[in-house]
Coordinates of C-alpha atoms in Angstrom, one line a residue:
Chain A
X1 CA 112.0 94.2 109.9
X2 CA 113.2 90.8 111.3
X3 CA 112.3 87.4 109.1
X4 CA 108.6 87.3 110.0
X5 CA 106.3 88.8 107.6
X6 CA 102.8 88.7 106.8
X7 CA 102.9 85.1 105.3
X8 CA 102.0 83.8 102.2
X9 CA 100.2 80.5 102.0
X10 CA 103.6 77.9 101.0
X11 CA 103.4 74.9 99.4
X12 CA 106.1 73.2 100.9
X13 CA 108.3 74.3 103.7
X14 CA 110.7 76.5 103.1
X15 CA 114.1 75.9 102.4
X16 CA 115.8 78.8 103.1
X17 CA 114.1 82.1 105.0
X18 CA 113.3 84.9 103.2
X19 CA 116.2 86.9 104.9
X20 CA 118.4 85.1 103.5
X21 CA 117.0 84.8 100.2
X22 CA 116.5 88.4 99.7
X23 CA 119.8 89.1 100.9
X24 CA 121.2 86.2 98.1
X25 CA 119.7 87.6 95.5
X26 CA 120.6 91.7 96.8
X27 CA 124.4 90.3 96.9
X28 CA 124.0 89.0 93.3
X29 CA 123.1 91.7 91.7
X30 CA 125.9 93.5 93.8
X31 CA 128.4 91.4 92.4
X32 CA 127.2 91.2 88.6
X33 CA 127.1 95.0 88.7
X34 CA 131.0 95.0 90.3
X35 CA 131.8 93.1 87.5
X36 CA 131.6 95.9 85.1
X37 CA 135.0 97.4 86.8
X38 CA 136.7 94.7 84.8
X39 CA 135.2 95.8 81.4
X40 CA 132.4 93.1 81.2
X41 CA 128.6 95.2 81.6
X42 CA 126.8 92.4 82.2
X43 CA 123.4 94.3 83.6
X44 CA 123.3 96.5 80.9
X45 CA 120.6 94.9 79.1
X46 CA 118.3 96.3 82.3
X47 CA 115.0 98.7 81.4
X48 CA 114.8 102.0 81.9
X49 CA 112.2 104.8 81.2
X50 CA 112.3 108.3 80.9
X51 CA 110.3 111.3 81.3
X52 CA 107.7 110.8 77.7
X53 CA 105.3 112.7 76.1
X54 CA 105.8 110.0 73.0
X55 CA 106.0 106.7 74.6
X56 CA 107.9 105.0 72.1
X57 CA 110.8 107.0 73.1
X58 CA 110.6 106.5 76.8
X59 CA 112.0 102.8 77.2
X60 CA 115.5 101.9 76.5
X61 CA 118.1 99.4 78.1
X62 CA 120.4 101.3 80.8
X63 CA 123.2 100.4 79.2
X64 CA 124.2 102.3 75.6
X65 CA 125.9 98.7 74.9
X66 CA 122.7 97.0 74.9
X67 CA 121.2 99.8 72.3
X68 CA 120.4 97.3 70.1
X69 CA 117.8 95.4 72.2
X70 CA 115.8 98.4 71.7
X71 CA 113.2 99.7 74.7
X72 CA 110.7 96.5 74.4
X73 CA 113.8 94.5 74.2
X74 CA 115.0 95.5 77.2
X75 CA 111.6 94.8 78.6
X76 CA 111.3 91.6 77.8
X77 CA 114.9 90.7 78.6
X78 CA 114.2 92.4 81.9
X79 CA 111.0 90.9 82.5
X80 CA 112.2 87.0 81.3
X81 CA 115.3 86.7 83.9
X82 CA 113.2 88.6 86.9
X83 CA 111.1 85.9 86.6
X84 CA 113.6 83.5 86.1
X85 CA 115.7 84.9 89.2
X86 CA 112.7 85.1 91.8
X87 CA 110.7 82.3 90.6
X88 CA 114.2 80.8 91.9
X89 CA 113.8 82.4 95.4
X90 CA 110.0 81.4 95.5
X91 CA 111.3 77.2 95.5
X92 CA 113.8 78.2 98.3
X93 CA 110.7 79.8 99.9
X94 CA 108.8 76.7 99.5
X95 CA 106.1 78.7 96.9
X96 CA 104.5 76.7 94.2
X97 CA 107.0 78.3 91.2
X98 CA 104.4 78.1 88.3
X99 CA 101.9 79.8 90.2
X100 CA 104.3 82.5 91.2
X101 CA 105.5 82.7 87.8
X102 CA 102.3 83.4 86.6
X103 CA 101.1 85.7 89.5
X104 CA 104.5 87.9 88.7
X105 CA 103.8 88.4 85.2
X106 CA 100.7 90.3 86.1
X107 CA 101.9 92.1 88.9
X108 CA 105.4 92.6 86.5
X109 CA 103.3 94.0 84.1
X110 CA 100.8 96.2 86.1
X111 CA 103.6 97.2 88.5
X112 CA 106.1 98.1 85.7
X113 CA 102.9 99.6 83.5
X114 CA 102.3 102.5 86.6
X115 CA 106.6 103.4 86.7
X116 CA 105.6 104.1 83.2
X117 CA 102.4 106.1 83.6
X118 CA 104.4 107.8 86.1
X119 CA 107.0 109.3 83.8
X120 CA 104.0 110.4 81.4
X121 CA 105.3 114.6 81.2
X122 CA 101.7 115.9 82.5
X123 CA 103.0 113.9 86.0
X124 CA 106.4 113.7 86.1
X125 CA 108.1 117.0 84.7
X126 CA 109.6 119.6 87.0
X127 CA 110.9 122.9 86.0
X128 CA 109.3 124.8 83.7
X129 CA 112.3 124.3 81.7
X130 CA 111.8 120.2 81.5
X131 CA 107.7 121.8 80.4
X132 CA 109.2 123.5 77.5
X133 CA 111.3 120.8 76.5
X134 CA 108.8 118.3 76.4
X135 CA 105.7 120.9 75.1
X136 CA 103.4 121.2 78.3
X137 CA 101.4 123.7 79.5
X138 CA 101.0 121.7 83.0
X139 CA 102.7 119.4 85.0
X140 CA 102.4 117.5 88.6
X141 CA 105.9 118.1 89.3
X142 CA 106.0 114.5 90.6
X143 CA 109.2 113.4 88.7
X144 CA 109.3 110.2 87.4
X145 CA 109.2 108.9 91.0
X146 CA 105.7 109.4 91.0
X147 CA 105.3 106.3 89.3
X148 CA 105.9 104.3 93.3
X149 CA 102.3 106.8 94.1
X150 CA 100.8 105.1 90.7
X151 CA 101.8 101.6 91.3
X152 CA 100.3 101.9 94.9
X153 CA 96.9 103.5 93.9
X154 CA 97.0 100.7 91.1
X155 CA 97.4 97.8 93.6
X156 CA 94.8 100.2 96.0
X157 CA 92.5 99.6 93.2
X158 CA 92.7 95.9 92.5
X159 CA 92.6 94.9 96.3
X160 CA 89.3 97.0 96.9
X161 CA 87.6 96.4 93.6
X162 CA 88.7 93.1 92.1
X163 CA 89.6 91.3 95.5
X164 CA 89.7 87.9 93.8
X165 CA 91.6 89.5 91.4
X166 CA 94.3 90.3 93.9
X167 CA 94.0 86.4 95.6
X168 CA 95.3 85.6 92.5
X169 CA 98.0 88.1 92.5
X170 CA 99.3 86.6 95.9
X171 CA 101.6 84.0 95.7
X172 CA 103.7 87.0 94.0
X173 CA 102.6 89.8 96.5
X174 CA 105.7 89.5 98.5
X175 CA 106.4 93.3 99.6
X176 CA 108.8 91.8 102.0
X177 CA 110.8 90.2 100.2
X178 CA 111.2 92.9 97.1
X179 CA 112.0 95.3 100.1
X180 CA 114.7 93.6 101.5
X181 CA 116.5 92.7 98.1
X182 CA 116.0 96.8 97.0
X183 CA 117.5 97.7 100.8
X184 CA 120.8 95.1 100.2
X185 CA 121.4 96.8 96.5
X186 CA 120.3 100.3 98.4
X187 CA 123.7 99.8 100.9
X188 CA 125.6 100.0 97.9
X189 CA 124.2 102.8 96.6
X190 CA 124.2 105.0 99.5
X191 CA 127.4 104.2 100.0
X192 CA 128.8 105.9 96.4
X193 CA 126.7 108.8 97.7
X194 CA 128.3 109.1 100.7
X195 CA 131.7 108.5 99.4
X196 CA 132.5 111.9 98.4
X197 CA 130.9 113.5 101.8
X198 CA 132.2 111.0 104.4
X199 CA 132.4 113.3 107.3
X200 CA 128.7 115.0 107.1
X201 CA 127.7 111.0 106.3
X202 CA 129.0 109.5 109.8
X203 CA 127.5 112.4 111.2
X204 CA 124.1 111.6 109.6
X205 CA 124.6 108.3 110.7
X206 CA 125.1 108.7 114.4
X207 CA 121.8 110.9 114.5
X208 CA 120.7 108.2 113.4
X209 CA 121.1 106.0 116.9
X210 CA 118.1 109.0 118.2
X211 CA 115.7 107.0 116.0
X212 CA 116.7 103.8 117.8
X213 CA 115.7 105.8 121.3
X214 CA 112.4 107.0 120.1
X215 CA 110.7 104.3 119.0
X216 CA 111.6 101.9 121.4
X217 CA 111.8 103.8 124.3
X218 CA 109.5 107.0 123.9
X219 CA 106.8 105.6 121.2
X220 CA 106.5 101.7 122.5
X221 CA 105.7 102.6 126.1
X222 CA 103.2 105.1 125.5
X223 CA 101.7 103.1 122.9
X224 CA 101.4 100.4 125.3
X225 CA 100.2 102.5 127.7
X226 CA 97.5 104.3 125.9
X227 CA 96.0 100.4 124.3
X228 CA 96.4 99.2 127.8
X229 CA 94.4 102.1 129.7
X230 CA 93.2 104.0 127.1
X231 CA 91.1 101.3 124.9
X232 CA 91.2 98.5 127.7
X233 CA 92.9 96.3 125.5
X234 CA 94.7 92.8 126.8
X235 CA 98.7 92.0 127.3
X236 CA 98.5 90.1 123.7
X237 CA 97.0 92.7 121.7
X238 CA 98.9 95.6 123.6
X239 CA 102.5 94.7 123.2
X240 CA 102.3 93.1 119.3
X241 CA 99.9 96.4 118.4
X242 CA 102.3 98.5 120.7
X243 CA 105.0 97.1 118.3
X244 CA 103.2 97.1 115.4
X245 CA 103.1 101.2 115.7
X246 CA 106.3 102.2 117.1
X247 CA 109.0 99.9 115.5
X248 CA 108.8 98.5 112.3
X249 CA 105.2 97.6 111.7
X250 CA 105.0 94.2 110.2
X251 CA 108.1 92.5 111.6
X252 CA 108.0 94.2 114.9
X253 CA 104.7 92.9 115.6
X254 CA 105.3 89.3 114.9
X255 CA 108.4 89.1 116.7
X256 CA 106.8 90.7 119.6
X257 CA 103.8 88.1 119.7
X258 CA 106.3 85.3 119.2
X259 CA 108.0 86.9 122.1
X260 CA 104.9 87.3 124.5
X261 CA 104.1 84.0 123.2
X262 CA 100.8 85.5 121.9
X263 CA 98.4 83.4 119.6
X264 CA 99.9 83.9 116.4
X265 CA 97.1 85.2 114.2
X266 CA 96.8 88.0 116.8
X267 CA 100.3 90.0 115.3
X268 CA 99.6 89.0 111.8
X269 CA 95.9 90.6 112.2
X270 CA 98.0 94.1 113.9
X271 CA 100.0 93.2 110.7
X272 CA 97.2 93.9 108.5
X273 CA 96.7 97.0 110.0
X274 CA 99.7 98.3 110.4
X275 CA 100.1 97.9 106.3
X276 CA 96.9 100.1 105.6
X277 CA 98.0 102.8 107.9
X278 CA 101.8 102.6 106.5
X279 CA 99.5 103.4 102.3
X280 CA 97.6 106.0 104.2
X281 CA 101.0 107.7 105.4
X282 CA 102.7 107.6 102.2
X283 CA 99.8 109.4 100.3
X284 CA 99.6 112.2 102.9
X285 CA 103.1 112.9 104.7
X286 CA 105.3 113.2 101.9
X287 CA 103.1 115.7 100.4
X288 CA 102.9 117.4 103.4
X289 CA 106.6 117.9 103.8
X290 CA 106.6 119.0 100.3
X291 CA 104.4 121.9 101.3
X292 CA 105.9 122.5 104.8
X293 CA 109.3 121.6 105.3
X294 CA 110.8 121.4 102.0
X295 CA 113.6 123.9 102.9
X296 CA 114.8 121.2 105.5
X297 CA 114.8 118.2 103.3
X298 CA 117.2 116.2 105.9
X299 CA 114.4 116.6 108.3
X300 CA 111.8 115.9 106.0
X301 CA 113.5 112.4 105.3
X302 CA 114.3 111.3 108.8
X303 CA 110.6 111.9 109.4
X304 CA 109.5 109.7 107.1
X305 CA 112.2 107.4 108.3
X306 CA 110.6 107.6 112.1
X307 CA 106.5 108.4 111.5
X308 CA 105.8 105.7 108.7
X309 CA 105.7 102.1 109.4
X310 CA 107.1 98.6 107.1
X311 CA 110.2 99.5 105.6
X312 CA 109.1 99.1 102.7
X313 CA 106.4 101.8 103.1
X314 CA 109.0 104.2 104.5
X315 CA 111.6 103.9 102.0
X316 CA 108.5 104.6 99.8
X317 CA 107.7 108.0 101.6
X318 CA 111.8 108.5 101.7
X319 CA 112.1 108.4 98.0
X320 CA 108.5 110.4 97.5
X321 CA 109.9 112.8 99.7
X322 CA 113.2 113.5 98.0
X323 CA 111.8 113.7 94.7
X324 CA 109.2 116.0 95.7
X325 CA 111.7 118.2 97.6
X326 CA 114.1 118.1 94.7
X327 CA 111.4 119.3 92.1
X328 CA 110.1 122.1 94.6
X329 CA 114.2 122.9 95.5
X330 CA 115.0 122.6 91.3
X331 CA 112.1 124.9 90.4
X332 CA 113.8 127.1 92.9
X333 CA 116.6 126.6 91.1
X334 CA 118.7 124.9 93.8
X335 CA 119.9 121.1 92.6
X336 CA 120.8 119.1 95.8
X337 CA 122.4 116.0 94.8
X338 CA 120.5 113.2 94.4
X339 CA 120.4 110.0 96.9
X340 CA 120.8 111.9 100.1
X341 CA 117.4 112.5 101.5
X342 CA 116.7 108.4 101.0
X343 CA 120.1 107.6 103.0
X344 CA 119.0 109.8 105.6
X345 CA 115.6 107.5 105.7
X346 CA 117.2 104.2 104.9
X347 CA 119.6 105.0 107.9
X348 CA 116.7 105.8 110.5
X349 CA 115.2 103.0 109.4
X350 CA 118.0 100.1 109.5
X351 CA 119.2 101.4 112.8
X352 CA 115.7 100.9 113.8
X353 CA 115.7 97.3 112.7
X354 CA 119.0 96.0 114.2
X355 CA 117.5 96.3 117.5
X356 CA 114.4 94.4 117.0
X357 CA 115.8 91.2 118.2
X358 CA 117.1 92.7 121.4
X359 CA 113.5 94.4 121.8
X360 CA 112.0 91.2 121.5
X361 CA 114.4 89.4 123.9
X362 CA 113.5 91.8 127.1
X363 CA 110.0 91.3 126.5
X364 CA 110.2 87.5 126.2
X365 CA 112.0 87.7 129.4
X366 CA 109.5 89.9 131.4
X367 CA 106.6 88.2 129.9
X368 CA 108.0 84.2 130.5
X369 CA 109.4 85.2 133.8
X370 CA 107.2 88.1 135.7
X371 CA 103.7 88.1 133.8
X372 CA 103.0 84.8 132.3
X373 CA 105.1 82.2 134.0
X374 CA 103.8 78.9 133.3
X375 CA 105.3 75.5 134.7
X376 CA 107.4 74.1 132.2
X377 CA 106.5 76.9 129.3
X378 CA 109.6 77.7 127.2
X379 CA 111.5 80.7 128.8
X380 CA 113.1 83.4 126.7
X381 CA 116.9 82.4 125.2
X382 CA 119.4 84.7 124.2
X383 CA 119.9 83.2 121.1
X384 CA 116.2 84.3 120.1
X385 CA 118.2 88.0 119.5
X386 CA 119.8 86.3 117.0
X387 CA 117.2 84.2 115.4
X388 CA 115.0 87.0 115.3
X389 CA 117.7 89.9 113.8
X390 CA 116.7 90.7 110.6
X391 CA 119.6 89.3 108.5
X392 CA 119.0 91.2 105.6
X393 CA 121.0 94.0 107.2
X394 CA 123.7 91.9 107.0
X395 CA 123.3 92.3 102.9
X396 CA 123.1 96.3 103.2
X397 CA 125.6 96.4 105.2
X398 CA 127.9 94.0 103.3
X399 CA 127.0 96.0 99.9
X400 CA 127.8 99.5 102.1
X401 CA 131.0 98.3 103.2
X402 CA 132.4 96.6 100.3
X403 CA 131.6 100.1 98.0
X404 CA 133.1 102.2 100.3
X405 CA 136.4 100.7 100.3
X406 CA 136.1 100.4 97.1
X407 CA 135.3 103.8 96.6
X408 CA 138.3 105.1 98.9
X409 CA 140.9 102.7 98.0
X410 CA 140.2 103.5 93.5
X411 CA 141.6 106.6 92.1
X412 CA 138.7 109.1 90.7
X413 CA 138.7 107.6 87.6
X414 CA 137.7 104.2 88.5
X415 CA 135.3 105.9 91.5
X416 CA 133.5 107.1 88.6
X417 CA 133.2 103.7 86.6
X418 CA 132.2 102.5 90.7
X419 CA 129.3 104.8 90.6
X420 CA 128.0 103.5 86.5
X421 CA 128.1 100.3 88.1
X422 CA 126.2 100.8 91.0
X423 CA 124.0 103.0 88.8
X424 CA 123.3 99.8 86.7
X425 CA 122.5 98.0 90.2
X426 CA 120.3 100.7 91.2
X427 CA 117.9 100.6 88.1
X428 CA 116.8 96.8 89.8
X429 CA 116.4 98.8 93.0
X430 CA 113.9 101.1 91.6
X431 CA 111.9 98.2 89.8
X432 CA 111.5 96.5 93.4
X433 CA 110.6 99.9 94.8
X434 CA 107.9 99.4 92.4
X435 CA 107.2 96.1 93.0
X436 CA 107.0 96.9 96.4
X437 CA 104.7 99.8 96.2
X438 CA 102.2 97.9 94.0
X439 CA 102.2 95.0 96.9
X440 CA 101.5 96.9 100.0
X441 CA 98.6 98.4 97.6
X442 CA 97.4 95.2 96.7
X443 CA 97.4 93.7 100.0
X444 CA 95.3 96.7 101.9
X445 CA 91.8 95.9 101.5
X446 CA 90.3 98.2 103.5
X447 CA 86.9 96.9 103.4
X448 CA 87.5 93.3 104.3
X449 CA 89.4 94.7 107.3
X450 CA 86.1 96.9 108.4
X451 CA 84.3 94.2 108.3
X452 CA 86.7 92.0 110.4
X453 CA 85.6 94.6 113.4
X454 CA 89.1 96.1 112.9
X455 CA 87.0 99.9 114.3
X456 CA 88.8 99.4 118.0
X457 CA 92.2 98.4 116.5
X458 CA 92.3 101.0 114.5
X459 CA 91.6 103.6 116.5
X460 CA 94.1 102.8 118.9
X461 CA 96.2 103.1 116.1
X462 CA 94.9 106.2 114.5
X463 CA 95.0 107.9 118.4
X464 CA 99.0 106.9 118.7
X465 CA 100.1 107.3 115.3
X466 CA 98.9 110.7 114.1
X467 CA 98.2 112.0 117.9
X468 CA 102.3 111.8 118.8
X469 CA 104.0 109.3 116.8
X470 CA 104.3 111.5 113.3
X471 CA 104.5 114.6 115.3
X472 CA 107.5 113.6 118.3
X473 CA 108.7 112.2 115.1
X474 CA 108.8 115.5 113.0
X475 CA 110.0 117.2 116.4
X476 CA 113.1 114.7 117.1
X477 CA 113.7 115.2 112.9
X478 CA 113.7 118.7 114.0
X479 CA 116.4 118.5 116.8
X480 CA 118.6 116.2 114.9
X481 CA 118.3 117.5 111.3
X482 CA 117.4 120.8 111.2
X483 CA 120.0 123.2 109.4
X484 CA 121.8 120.4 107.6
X485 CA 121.5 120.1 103.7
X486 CA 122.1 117.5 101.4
X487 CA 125.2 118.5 99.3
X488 CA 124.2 120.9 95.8
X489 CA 125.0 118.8 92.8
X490 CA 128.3 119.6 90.9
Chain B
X1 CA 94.2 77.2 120.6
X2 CA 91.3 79.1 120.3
X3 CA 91.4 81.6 117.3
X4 CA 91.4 85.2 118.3
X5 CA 88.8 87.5 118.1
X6 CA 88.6 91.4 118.2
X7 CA 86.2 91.1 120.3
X8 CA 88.0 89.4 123.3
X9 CA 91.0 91.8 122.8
X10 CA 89.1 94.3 125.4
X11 CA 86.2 91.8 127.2
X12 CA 88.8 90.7 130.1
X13 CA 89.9 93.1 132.6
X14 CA 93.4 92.5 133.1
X15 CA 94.8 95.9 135.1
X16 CA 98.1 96.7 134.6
X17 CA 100.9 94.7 137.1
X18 CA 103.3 96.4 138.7
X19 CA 106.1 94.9 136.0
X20 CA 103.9 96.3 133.3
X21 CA 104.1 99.5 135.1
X22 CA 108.0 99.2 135.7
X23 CA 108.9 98.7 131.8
X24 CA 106.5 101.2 130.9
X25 CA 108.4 104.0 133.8
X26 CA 111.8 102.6 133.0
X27 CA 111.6 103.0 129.5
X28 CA 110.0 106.1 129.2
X29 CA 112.6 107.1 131.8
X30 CA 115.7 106.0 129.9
X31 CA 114.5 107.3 126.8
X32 CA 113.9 110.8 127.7
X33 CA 117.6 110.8 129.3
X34 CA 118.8 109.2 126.7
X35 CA 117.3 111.8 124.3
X36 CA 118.3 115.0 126.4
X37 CA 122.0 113.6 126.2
X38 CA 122.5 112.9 122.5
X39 CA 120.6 116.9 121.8
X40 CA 123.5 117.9 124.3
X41 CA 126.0 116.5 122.4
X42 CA 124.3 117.1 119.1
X43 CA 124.7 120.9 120.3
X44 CA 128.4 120.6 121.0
X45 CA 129.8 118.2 118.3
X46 CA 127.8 119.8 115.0
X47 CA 127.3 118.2 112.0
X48 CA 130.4 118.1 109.6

């Protein structure tokens, strides 16, 4: 995912990119949560819910020194400074900040409302130990994670039956940017997983590099290929849709039509459709790997990692995935520890990512220079690799490297108050997970886009995606994966 | 610039230059190489 997104209408120019404001505000939740290894728990105050069958018990602050705030206190408190904090990051992004203020409440409040849903027993309990200790005949076995498929079906809901509802939501549909601040506290919190495992870890990661291979050398080509041949399309639509179903969705397929120079509403309609396909995957393939694979849950991961599309929407599937596969494995009674399966998807997926730029550089060459070489048209720069790497990335992998040392260089003791503190930072990483979920729901209106004539588009896309995209995917996941499982929980 | 539409996406017949043809080969080409070497060495170095 580079800087481009699907955008929202701005009432000012920006002042700083999203990028960067995501990967300010990731960093400083970072740092408040570091600041706990010096005795001061300043996120503590942070809501969580668990798994309810009364649901005055299920909300409290993370943090027992906060008890007092009570689980509406920690709520409000929770509600009142994310507000605060990204109604801050909508006047860097140029947004009108009373508008988003009010368009976050709602989607706060409906987006926070489905995480609790989700923990409701009937859904979210897994063994039939959790049944008797909360007094239920039957259970979903979703986990409390089930609250992301909630929050989506929620925003599914409003787009397609209150669509001017959901206009009012937008200046506060960002999925983007809730994405990227969840991926820069995520580096952090992969890395206090994979500080105890460090070998198996840098193994995971260089499987990882196969990711980069596939989709821009196996999946864009024949993409390309089949919209080019297959469905007659033209250069501009080929190479942002080609883009658009291969790489990274969104991002890939606006940096591709500002590399091709394409018109620009051409990548952000791909863009459209590339977020509808990414809901369809999430409600399907995690399930299915659930039912199929759930013995190979490093497999199961890395394919959601290479088949679904956004990052945001992958990450989604990643962390559907894992709590699926851990209820199934748990009921089994096998506890894997928890984390794993995500890092395995967050790493496919950021390797992805960092080559975007460079992607987008060799076809702004071939296009400017062999295809479409006007007199005294801009020609491709280097430094567009640059201005189009996603500099988020620069946030996870910041948070990564900064907890690993940390992680290595404190005795167990302190590695243990390390991982309370990312915990704390990881409760804000599961609200934008939500946040996010909720978004991409809100923003698929499946309608409008049939009427728009989208048939053509789309079945290019359907033809690539689920003719060889998810399955070379599953089969690479296969190669790479297959035999290796996440570490059993002490 | 006129505002795209769907429809134009596939009216013009624009076959596929021998550059188009060259990315597609090369990187379909470099890919499955690439691929066949890092199962090879996934095969020899295992995970940890």
């Amino acid at each position: 995912m580079s800087e481009a997104t699907i955008p929202v209408q701005a009432a000012a120019p920006p002042r700083l990119s999203e990028d960067l404001v995501a990967v300010g505000l990731g960093l400083g939740v970072f740092l408040l949560a570091l600041v706990s290894l010096v005795g001061a728990d300043v996120l503590g105050w942070l809501v969580t819910t668990s798994v309810w069958t009364d649901p005055s018990t299920a909300l409290a602050p993370v943090s027992k020194a906060y008890a007092s705030l009570g689980g509406g206190g920690a709520l409000l408190v929770t509600y009142l400074i994310l507000t605060a904090v990204l109604s801050a990051g909508a006047y860097l992004l140029g947004d009108d900040v009373r508008r988003f203020a009010f368009a976050f409440t709602a989607v706060f409040a409906i987006a926070y409302a489905s995480w609790f849903v989700g923990s409701w027993a009937h859904l979210a309990a897994v063994t039939p130990a959790d049944q008797a200790k909360f007094g239920v005949s039957w259970s979903l076995k979703l986990t409390n994670e089930g609250g992301y498929v909630v929050a989506l079906l929620a925003g599914l809901a409003i787009a397609n039956l209150f669509p001017t509802f959901a206009e009012r939501l937008r200046s506060a549909v960002r999925p983007e940017l809730y994405i990227k601040i969840a991926i820069v506290i995520l580096g952090a919190f992969i890395a206090v997983t994979m500080a105890s495992k460090l070998t198996l870890a840098s193994s995971l990661m260089l499987r990882g590099v196969a990711a980069i291979i596939e989709a821009y050398l196996i999946y864009w080509p024949i993409v390309y290929l089949i919209a080019r041949k297959g469905f007659g399309f033209s250069r501009e639509w080929a190479a942002p849709l080609a883009s658009g179903v291969s790489i990274c969705g969104v991002a890939a397929a606006i940096a591709t039509g500002g590399a091709i120079r394409a018109r620009p509403q051409i990548p952000i309609l791909v863009s459209s459709l590339v977020v509808v396909f990414a809901v369809i995957e999430v409600l399907i393939l995690p399930f299915l790997a659930q039912l199929f694979i759930s013995h190979e849950p490093l497999v199961a991961a890395a394919w959601m990692g290479l088949a679904v599309k956004t990052d945001g929407a992958a990450l989604a599937a990643g962390g559907i995935t894992q709590s699926l596969i851990q209820a199934k494995a748990a009921a089994e009674g096998i506890a894997y520890q928890p984390g794993w399966m995500l890092t395995v998807t967050a790493t496919v997926k950021v390797f992805i990512d960092v080559f975007i730029g460079v992607w987008a550089f060799i076809l702004a060459y071939i296009w400017t220079n062999h295809i479409n070489p006007r007199a005294g048209a801009q020609k491709a720069r280097l430094g567009e690799i640059w201005e189009r790497f996603p500099k988020f990335i620069l946030g996870f992998v910041a948070t990564f490297l900064v907890t690993v040392a940390l992680a290595l260089w404190t005795n167990a003791g302190s590695s243990g108050q390390l991982t309370a503190a990312i915990g704390e930072a990881n409760v804000l990483r599961v609200i934008f997970f939500v946040l996010t979920f909720f978004s991409i729901g809100v923003m698929s209106n499946f309608r409008q886009l049939w009427q728009e004539g989208f048939a053509k588009l789309a079945a290019v896309y359907l033809v690539s995606l689920f003719g060889f995209v998810v399955w070379v995917g599953f089969v690479i996941s296969w190669l790479f994966f297959a035999g290796v499982k996440p570490p059993l929980a002490s | 610039m006129p505002k795209p539409d769907l429809r134009e996406a596939t009216s013009v017949h624009e076959p596929l230059l021998p550059i188009e043809k060259k990315l597609i080969g090369w990187s379909l080409g470099t890919g499955l190489a690439l691929l066949v070497l890092l199962i090879i060495i996934n095969h020899f170095v295992p995970l940890g």
